[in-house]
Short mmCIF file of N, CA and C and ligand atoms in Angstrom, two decimals:
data_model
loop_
_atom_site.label_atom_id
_atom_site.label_comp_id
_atom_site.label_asym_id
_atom_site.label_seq_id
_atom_site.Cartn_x
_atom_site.Cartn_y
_atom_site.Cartn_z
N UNK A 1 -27.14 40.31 76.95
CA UNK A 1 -27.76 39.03 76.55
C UNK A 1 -28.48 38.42 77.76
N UNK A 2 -29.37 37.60 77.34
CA UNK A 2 -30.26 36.99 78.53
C UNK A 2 -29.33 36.09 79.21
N UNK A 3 -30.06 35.80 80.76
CA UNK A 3 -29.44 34.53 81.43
C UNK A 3 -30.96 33.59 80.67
N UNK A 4 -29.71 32.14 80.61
CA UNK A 4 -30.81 31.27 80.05
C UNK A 4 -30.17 29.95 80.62
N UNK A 5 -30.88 28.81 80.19
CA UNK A 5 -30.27 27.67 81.11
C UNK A 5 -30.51 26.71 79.74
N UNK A 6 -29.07 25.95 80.05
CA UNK A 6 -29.12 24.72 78.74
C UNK A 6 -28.82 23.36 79.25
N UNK A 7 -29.14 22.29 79.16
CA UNK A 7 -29.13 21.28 78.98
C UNK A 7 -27.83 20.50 78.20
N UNK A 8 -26.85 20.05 79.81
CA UNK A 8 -25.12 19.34 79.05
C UNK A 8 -25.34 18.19 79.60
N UNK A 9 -25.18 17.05 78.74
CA UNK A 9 -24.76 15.56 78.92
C UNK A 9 -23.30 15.17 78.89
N UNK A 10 -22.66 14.55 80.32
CA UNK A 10 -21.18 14.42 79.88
C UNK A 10 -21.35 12.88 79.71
N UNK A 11 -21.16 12.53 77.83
CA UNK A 11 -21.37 11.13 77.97
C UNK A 11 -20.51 10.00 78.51
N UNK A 12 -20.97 8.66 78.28
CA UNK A 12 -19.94 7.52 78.75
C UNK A 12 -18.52 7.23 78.34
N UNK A 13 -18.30 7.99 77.01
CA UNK A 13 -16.98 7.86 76.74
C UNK A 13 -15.74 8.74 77.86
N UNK A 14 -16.66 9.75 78.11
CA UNK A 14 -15.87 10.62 78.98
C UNK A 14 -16.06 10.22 80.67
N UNK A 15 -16.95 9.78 81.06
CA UNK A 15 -17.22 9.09 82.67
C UNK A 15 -16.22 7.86 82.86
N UNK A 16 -16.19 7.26 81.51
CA UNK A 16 -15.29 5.84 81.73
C UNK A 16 -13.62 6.58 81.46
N UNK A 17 -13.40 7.55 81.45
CA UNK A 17 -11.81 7.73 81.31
C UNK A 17 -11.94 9.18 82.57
N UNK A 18 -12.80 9.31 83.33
CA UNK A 18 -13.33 9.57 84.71
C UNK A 18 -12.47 11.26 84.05
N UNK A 19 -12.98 12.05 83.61
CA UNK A 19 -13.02 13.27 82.98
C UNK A 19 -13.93 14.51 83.03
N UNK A 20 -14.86 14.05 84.02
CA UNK A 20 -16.32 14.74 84.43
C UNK A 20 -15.89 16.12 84.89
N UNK A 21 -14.76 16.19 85.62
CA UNK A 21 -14.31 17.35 86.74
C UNK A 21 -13.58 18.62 85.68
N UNK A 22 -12.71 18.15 84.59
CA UNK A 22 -12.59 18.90 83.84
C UNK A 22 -13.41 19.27 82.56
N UNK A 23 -14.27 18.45 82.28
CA UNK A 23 -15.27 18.74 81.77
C UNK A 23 -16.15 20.38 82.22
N UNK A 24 -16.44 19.64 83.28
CA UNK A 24 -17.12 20.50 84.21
C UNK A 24 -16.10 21.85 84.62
N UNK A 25 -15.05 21.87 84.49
CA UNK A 25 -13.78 23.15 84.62
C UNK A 25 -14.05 23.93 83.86
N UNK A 26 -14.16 23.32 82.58
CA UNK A 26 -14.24 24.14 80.83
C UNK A 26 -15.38 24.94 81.32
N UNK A 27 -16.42 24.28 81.53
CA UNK A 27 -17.88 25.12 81.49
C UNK A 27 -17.59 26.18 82.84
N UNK A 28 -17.70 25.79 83.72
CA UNK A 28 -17.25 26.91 84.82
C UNK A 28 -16.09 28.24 84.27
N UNK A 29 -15.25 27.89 83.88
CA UNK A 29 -14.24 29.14 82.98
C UNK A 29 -14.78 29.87 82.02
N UNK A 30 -15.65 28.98 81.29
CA UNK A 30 -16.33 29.74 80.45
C UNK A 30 -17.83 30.16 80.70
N UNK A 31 -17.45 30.81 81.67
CA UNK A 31 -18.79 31.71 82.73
C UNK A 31 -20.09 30.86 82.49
N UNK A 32 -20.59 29.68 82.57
CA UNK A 32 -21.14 29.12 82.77
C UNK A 32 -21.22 28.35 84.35
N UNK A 33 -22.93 28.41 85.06
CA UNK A 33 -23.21 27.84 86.56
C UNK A 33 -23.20 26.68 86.44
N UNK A 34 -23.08 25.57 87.19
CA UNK A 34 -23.86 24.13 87.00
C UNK A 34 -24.74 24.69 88.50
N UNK A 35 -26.22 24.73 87.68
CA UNK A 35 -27.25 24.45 88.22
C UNK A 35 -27.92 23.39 89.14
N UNK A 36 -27.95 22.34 88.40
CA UNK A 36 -28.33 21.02 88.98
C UNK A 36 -27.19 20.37 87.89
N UNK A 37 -27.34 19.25 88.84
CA UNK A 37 -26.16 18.05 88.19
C UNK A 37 -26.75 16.18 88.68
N UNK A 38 -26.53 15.40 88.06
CA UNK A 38 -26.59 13.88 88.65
C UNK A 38 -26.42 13.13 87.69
N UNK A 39 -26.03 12.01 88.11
CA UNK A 39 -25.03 11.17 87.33
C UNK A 39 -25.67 9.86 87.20
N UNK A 40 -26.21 9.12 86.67
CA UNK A 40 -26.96 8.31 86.32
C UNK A 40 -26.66 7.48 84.88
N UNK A 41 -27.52 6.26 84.94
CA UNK A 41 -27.32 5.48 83.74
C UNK A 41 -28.24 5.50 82.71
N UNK A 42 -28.38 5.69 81.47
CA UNK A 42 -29.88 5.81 80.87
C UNK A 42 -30.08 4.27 80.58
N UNK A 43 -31.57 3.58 80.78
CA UNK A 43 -31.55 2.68 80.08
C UNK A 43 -31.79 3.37 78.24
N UNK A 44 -31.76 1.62 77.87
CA UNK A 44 -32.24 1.57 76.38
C UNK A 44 -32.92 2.48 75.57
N UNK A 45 -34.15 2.22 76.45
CA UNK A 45 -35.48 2.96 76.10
C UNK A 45 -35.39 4.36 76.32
N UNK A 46 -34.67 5.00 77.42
CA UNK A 46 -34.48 6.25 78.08
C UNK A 46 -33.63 7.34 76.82
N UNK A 47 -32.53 6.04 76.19
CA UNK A 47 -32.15 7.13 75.20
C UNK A 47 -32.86 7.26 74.22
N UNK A 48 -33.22 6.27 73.90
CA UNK A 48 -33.88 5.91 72.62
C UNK A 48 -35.02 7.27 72.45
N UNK A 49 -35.93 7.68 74.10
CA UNK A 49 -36.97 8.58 73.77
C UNK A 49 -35.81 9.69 73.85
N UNK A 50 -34.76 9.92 74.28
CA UNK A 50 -34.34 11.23 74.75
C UNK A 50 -33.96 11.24 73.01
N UNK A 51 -33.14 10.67 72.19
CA UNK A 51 -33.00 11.14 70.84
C UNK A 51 -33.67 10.67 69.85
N UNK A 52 -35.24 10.93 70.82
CA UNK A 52 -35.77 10.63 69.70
C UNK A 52 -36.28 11.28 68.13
N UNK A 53 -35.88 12.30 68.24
CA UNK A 53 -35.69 13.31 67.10
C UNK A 53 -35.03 12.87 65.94
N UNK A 54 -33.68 11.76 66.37
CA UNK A 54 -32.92 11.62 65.35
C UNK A 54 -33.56 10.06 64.48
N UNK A 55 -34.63 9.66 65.05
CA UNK A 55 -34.83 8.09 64.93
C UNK A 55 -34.75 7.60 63.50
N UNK A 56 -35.01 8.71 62.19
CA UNK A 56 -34.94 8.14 61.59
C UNK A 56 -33.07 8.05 60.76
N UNK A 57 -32.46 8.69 61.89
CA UNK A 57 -30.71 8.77 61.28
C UNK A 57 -30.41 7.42 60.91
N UNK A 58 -29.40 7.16 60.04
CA UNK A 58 -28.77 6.33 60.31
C UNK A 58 -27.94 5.90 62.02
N UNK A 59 -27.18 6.82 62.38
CA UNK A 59 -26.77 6.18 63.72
C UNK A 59 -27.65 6.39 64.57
N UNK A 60 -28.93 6.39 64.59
CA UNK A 60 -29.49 6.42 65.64
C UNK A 60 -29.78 5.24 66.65
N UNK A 61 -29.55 4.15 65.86
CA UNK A 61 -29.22 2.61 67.27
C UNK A 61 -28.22 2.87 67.83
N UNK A 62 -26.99 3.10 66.88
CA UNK A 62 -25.35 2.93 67.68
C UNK A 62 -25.52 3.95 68.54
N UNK A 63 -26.37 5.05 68.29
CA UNK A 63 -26.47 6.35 69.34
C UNK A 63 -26.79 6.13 70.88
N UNK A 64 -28.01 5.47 70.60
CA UNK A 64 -28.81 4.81 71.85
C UNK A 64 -27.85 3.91 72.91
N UNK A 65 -27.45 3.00 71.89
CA UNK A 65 -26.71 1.68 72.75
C UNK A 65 -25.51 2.14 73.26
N UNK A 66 -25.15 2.92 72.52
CA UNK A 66 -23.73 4.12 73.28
C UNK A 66 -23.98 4.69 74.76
N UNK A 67 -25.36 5.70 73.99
CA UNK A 67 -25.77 6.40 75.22
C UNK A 67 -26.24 5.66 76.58
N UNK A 68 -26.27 4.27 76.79
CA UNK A 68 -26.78 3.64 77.41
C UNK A 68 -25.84 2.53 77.80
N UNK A 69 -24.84 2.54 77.48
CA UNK A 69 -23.39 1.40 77.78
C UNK A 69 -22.83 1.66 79.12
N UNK A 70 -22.91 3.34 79.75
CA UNK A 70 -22.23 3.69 81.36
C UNK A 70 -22.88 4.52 81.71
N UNK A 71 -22.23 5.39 82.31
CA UNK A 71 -22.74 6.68 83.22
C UNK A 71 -22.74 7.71 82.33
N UNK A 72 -24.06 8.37 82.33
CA UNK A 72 -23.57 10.13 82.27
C UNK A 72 -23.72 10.79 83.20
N UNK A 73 -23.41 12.68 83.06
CA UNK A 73 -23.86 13.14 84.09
C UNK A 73 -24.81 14.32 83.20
N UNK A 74 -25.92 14.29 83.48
CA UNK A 74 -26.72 15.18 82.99
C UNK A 74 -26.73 16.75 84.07
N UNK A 75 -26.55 17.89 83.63
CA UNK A 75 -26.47 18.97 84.04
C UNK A 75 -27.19 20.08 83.43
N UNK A 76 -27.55 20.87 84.20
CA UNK A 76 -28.00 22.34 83.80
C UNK A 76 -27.29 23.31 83.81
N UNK A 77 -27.06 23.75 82.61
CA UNK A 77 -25.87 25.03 82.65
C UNK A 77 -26.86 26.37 82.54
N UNK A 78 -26.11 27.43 83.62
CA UNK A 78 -26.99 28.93 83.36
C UNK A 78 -25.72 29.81 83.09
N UNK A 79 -26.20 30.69 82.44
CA UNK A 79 -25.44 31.93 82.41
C UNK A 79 -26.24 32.65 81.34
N UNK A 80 -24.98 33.53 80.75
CA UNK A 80 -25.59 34.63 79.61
C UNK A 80 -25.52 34.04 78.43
N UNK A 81 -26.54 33.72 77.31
CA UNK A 81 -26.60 32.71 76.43
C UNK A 81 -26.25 31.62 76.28
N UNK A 82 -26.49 30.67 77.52
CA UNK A 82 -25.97 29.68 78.00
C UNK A 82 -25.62 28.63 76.93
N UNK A 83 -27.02 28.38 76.04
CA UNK A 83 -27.72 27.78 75.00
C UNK A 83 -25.87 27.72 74.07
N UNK A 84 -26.22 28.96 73.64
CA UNK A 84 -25.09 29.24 72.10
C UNK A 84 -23.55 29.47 73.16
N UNK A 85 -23.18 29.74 74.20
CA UNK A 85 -21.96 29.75 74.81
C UNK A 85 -21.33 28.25 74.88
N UNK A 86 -22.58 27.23 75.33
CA UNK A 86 -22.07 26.09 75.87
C UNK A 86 -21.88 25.42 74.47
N UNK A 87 -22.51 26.05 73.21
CA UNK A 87 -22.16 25.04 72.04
C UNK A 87 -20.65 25.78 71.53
N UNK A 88 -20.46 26.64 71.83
CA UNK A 88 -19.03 27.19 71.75
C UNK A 88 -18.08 26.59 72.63
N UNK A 89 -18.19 26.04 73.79
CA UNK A 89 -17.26 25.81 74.49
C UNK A 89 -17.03 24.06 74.18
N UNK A 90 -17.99 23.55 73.47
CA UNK A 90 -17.98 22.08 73.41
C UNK A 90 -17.17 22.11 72.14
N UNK A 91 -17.78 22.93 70.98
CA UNK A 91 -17.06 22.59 69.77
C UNK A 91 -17.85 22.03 68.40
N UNK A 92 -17.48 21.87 67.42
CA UNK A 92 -18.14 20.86 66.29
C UNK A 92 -18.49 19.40 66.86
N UNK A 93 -19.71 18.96 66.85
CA UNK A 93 -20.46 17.48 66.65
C UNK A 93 -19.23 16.24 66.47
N UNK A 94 -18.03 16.63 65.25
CA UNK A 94 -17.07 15.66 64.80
C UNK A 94 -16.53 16.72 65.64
N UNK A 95 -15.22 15.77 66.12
CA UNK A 95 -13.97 16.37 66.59
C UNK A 95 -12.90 16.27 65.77
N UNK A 96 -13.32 16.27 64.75
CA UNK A 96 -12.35 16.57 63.87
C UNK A 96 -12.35 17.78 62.93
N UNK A 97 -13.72 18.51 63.45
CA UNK A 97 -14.16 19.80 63.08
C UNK A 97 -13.77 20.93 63.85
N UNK A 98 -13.97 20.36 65.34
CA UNK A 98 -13.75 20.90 66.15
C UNK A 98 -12.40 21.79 66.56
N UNK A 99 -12.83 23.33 66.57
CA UNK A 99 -11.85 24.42 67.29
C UNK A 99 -10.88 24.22 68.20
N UNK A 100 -9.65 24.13 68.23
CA UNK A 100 -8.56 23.47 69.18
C UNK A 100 -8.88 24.63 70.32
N UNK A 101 -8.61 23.27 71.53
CA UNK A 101 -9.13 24.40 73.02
C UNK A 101 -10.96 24.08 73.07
N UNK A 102 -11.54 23.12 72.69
CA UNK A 102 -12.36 23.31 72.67
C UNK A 102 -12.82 21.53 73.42
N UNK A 103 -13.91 21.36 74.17
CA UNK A 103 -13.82 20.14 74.87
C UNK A 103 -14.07 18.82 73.71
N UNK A 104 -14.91 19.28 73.18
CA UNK A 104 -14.55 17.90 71.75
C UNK A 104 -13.50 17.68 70.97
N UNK A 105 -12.45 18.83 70.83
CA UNK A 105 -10.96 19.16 70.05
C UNK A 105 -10.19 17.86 71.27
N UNK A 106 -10.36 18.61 72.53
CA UNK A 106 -9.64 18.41 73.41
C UNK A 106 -9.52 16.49 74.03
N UNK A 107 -10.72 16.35 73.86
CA UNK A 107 -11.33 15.10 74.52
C UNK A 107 -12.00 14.14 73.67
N UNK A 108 -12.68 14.36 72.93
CA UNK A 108 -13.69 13.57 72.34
C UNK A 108 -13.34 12.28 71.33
N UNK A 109 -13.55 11.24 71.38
CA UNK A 109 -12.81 9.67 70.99
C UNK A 109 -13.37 9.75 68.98
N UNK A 110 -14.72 10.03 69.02
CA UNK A 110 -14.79 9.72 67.84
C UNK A 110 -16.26 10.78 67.43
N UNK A 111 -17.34 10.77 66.31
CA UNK A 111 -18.25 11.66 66.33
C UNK A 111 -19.16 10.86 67.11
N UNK A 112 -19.48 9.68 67.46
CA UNK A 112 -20.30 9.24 68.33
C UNK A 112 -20.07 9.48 70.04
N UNK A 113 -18.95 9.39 69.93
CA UNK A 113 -17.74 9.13 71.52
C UNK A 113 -17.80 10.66 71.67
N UNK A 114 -18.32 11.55 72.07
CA UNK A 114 -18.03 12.90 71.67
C UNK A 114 -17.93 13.60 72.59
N UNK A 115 -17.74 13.05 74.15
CA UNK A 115 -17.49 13.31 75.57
C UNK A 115 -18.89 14.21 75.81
N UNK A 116 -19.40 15.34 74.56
CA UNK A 116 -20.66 16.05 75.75
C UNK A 116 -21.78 16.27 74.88
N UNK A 117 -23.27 16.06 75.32
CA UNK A 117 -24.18 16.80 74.41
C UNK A 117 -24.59 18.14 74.96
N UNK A 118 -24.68 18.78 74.29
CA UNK A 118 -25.74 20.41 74.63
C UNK A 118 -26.59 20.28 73.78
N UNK A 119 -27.70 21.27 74.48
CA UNK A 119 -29.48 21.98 73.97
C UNK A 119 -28.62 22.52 72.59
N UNK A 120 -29.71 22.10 71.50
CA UNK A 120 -29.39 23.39 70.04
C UNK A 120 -30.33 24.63 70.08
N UNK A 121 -31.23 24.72 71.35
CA UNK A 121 -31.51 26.16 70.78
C UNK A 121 -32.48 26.33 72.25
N UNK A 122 -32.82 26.93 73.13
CA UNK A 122 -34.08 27.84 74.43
C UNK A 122 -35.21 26.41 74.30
N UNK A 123 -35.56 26.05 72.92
CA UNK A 123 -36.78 25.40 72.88
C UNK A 123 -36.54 23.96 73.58
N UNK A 124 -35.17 23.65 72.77
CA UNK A 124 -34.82 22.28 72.96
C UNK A 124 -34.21 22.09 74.51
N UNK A 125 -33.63 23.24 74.87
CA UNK A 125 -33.37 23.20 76.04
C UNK A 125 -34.58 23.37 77.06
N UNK A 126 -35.21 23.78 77.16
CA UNK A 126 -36.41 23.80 78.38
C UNK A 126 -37.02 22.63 77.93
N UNK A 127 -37.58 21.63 76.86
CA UNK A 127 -37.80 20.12 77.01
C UNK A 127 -36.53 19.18 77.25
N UNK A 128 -35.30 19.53 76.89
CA UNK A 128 -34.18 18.26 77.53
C UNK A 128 -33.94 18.36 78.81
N UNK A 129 -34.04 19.89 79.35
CA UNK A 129 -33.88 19.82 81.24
C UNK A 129 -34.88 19.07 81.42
N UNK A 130 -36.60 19.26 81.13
CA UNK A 130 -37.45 18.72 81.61
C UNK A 130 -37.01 16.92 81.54
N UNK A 131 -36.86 16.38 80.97
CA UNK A 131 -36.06 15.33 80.56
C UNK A 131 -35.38 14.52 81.54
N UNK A 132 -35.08 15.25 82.96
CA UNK A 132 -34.02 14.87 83.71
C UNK A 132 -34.17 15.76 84.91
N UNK A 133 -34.55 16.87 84.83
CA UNK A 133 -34.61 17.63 86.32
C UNK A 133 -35.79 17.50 86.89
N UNK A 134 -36.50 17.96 87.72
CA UNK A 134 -37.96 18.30 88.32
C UNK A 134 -36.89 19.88 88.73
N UNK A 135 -38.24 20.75 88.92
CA UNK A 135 -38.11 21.98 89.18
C UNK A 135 -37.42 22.12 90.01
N UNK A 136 -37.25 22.00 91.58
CA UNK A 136 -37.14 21.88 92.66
C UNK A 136 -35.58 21.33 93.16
N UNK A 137 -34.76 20.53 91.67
CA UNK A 137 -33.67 20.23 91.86
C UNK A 137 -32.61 21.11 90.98
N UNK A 138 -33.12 22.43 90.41
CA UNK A 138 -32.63 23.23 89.50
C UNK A 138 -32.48 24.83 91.13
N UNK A 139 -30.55 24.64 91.14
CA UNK A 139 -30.82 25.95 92.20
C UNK A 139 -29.96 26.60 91.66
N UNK A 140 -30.47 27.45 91.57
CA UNK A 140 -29.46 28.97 90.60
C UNK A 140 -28.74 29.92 91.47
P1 CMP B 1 -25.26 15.04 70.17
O1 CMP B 1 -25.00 16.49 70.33
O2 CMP B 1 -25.43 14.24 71.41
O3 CMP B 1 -26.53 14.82 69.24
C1 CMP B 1 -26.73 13.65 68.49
C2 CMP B 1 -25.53 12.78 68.47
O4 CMP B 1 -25.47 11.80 67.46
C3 CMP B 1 -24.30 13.62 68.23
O5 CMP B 1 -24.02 14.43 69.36
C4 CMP B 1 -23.26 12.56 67.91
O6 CMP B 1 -22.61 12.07 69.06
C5 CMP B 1 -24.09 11.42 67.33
N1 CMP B 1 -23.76 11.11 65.97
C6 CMP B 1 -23.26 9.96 65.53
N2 CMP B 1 -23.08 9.98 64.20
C7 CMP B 1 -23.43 11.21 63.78
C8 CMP B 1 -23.46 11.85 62.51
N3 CMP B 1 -23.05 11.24 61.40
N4 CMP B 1 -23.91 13.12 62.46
C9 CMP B 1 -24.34 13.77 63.58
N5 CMP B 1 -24.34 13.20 64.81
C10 CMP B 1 -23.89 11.93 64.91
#
Protein backbone atom coordinates (compact mmCIF):
# COMPACT_ATOMS: atom_id res chain seq x y z
CA UNK A 1 0.00 0.00 0.00
CA UNK A 2 1.08 3.57 -0.61
CA UNK A 3 2.68 5.96 2.01
CA UNK A 4 0.16 8.80 2.08
CA UNK A 5 -0.37 11.63 4.55
CA UNK A 6 -3.78 12.53 6.33
CA UNK A 7 -4.96 15.27 8.05
CA UNK A 8 -5.86 14.62 12.37
CA UNK A 9 -7.53 17.31 14.46
CA UNK A 10 -7.27 16.54 18.25
CA UNK A 11 -10.35 18.59 19.20
CA UNK A 12 -11.17 20.85 22.34
CA UNK A 13 -12.99 18.33 24.14
CA UNK A 14 -9.86 16.31 24.31
CA UNK A 15 -7.07 19.42 24.85
CA UNK A 16 -9.33 20.58 27.80
CA UNK A 17 -9.09 17.09 29.70
CA UNK A 18 -5.17 17.58 28.40
CA UNK A 19 -5.26 13.99 26.43
CA UNK A 20 -3.19 15.12 23.33
CA UNK A 21 -0.10 12.74 24.34
CA UNK A 22 -2.20 9.67 24.29
CA UNK A 23 -4.03 10.60 21.60
CA UNK A 24 -1.01 11.02 19.82
CA UNK A 25 0.30 7.28 21.44
CA UNK A 26 -2.73 5.54 19.61
CA UNK A 27 -1.58 6.98 16.25
CA UNK A 28 2.16 6.32 16.77
CA UNK A 29 1.27 2.36 17.74
CA UNK A 30 -0.71 2.22 15.06
CA UNK A 31 2.28 2.77 12.63
CA UNK A 32 1.36 6.07 11.92
CA UNK A 33 4.37 9.41 11.77
CA UNK A 34 3.29 12.77 13.13
CA UNK A 35 4.68 14.77 10.45
CA UNK A 36 4.02 18.25 11.39
CA UNK A 37 2.00 19.12 14.44
CA UNK A 38 0.73 22.73 16.22
CA UNK A 39 -1.64 23.56 18.50
CA UNK A 40 -3.64 26.50 18.00
CA UNK A 41 -7.14 28.05 18.41
CA UNK A 42 -9.51 28.28 15.38
CA UNK A 43 -11.44 31.35 15.29
CA UNK A 44 -15.24 31.41 14.31
CA UNK A 45 -14.80 32.01 10.85
CA UNK A 46 -11.69 29.54 10.60
CA UNK A 47 -14.06 26.67 11.40
CA UNK A 48 -16.83 27.73 9.88
CA UNK A 49 -14.57 27.71 6.30
CA UNK A 50 -12.70 24.53 7.47
CA UNK A 51 -16.36 22.63 7.64
CA UNK A 52 -17.49 24.16 5.27
CA UNK A 53 -18.77 21.21 3.38
CA UNK A 54 -21.18 20.44 6.08
CA UNK A 55 -22.91 24.09 6.07
CA UNK A 56 -25.94 23.03 5.11
CA UNK A 57 -26.15 20.14 8.26
CA UNK A 58 -28.10 20.66 10.83
CA UNK A 59 -25.14 20.79 13.44
CA UNK A 60 -23.17 22.70 11.53
CA UNK A 61 -23.26 26.02 14.02
CA UNK A 62 -22.91 23.80 17.21
CA UNK A 63 -19.95 22.29 15.04
CA UNK A 64 -18.19 25.57 14.46
CA UNK A 65 -18.74 27.14 17.96
CA UNK A 66 -17.39 23.80 19.42
CA UNK A 67 -14.60 23.77 17.10
CA UNK A 68 -13.68 27.16 18.14
CA UNK A 69 -14.40 27.16 22.16
CA UNK A 70 -10.25 25.91 22.94
CA UNK A 71 -7.32 24.47 21.54
CA UNK A 72 -6.74 21.94 18.94
CA UNK A 73 -3.84 20.36 17.70
CA UNK A 74 -3.89 19.98 14.04
CA UNK A 75 -1.40 17.25 12.68
CA UNK A 76 -0.18 15.39 9.71
CA UNK A 77 -0.22 11.77 9.90
CA UNK A 78 2.06 9.60 7.26
CA UNK A 79 2.35 6.11 6.87
CA UNK A 80 0.90 3.21 4.72
CA UNK A 81 -2.73 4.22 4.00
CA UNK A 82 -2.57 6.73 6.39
CA UNK A 83 -6.00 8.19 5.08
CA UNK A 84 -8.17 4.70 5.84
CA UNK A 85 -5.61 3.47 8.90
CA UNK A 86 -6.13 6.70 10.85
CA UNK A 87 -10.06 6.33 10.30
CA UNK A 88 -9.57 2.87 11.81
CA UNK A 89 -7.71 3.86 14.66
CA UNK A 90 -10.18 6.79 15.58
CA UNK A 91 -13.34 4.73 15.18
CA UNK A 92 -17.17 5.54 14.22
CA UNK A 93 -18.12 9.54 14.01
CA UNK A 94 -20.69 8.50 17.26
CA UNK A 95 -18.90 6.84 19.97
CA UNK A 96 -21.37 4.93 20.54
CA UNK A 97 -20.70 3.16 17.26
CA UNK A 98 -17.46 3.07 17.85
CA UNK A 99 -15.07 -0.32 18.03
CA UNK A 100 -13.87 -0.77 21.72
CA UNK A 101 -9.96 0.05 21.77
CA UNK A 102 -10.59 2.54 19.51
CA UNK A 103 -9.81 6.50 20.38
CA UNK A 104 -13.55 7.62 20.06
CA UNK A 105 -14.73 4.15 22.03
CA UNK A 106 -12.03 5.09 24.35
CA UNK A 107 -12.30 8.94 24.81
CA UNK A 108 -14.81 10.71 23.02
CA UNK A 109 -17.67 12.81 25.30
CA UNK A 110 -20.44 12.84 22.81
CA UNK A 111 -20.88 12.74 18.59
CA UNK A 112 -19.96 16.37 18.55
CA UNK A 113 -17.20 16.09 21.57
CA UNK A 114 -15.51 13.37 19.54
CA UNK A 115 -11.81 14.02 20.79
CA UNK A 116 -10.39 13.68 16.85
CA UNK A 117 -11.16 14.58 13.20
CA UNK A 118 -9.43 12.70 10.20
CA UNK A 119 -9.24 13.32 6.14
CA UNK A 120 -12.25 10.91 4.54
CA UNK A 121 -10.35 10.16 1.61
CA UNK A 122 -6.23 11.43 -0.43
CA UNK A 123 -8.52 14.29 -1.90
CA UNK A 124 -9.81 15.67 1.27
CA UNK A 125 -6.69 15.15 2.82
CA UNK A 126 -4.18 17.09 0.58
CA UNK A 127 -6.87 20.27 0.84
CA UNK A 128 -7.30 19.90 4.91
CA UNK A 129 -3.30 19.72 5.36
CA UNK A 130 -3.26 22.64 2.99
CA UNK A 131 -5.66 24.17 5.52
CA UNK A 132 -3.06 24.43 8.26
CA UNK A 133 0.48 23.44 7.09
CA UNK A 134 2.71 25.40 4.47
CA UNK A 135 5.01 22.90 2.79
CA UNK A 136 8.09 23.57 4.53
CA UNK A 137 6.55 22.70 8.03
CA UNK A 138 5.57 19.06 6.85
CA UNK A 139 9.07 16.83 7.74
CA UNK A 140 8.79 13.23 7.02
P1 LIG B 1 -15.71 15.17 12.07
O1 LIG B 1 -14.98 13.96 11.62
O2 LIG B 1 -14.90 16.28 12.63
O3 LIG B 1 -16.59 15.74 10.87
C1 LIG B 1 -17.75 16.51 11.08
C2 LIG B 1 -18.16 16.52 12.50
O4 LIG B 1 -19.49 16.92 12.77
C3 LIG B 1 -18.09 15.12 13.06
O5 LIG B 1 -16.74 14.71 13.19
C4 LIG B 1 -18.86 15.27 14.36
O6 LIG B 1 -18.04 15.67 15.44
C5 LIG B 1 -19.82 16.42 14.07
N1 LIG B 1 -21.20 16.04 14.15
C6 LIG B 1 -22.09 16.53 15.01
N2 LIG B 1 -23.30 15.98 14.82
C7 LIG B 1 -23.17 15.09 13.82
C8 LIG B 1 -24.07 14.20 13.16
N3 LIG B 1 -25.35 14.10 13.52
N4 LIG B 1 -23.58 13.44 12.16
C9 LIG B 1 -22.27 13.54 11.77
N5 LIG B 1 -21.38 14.38 12.37
C10 LIG B 1 -21.83 15.14 13.37
Amino acid sequence: MAIERTLSIIKPDATRRNITGKISAAFEAAGLRIVAQKRLRLSLERAQAFYAVHEERPFYADLCAFMSSGPVVAQVLEGEGAVARNREVMGATNPADAAPGTIRAEHAESIEANSVHGSDAPETAATEIAFFFEDDEIVG
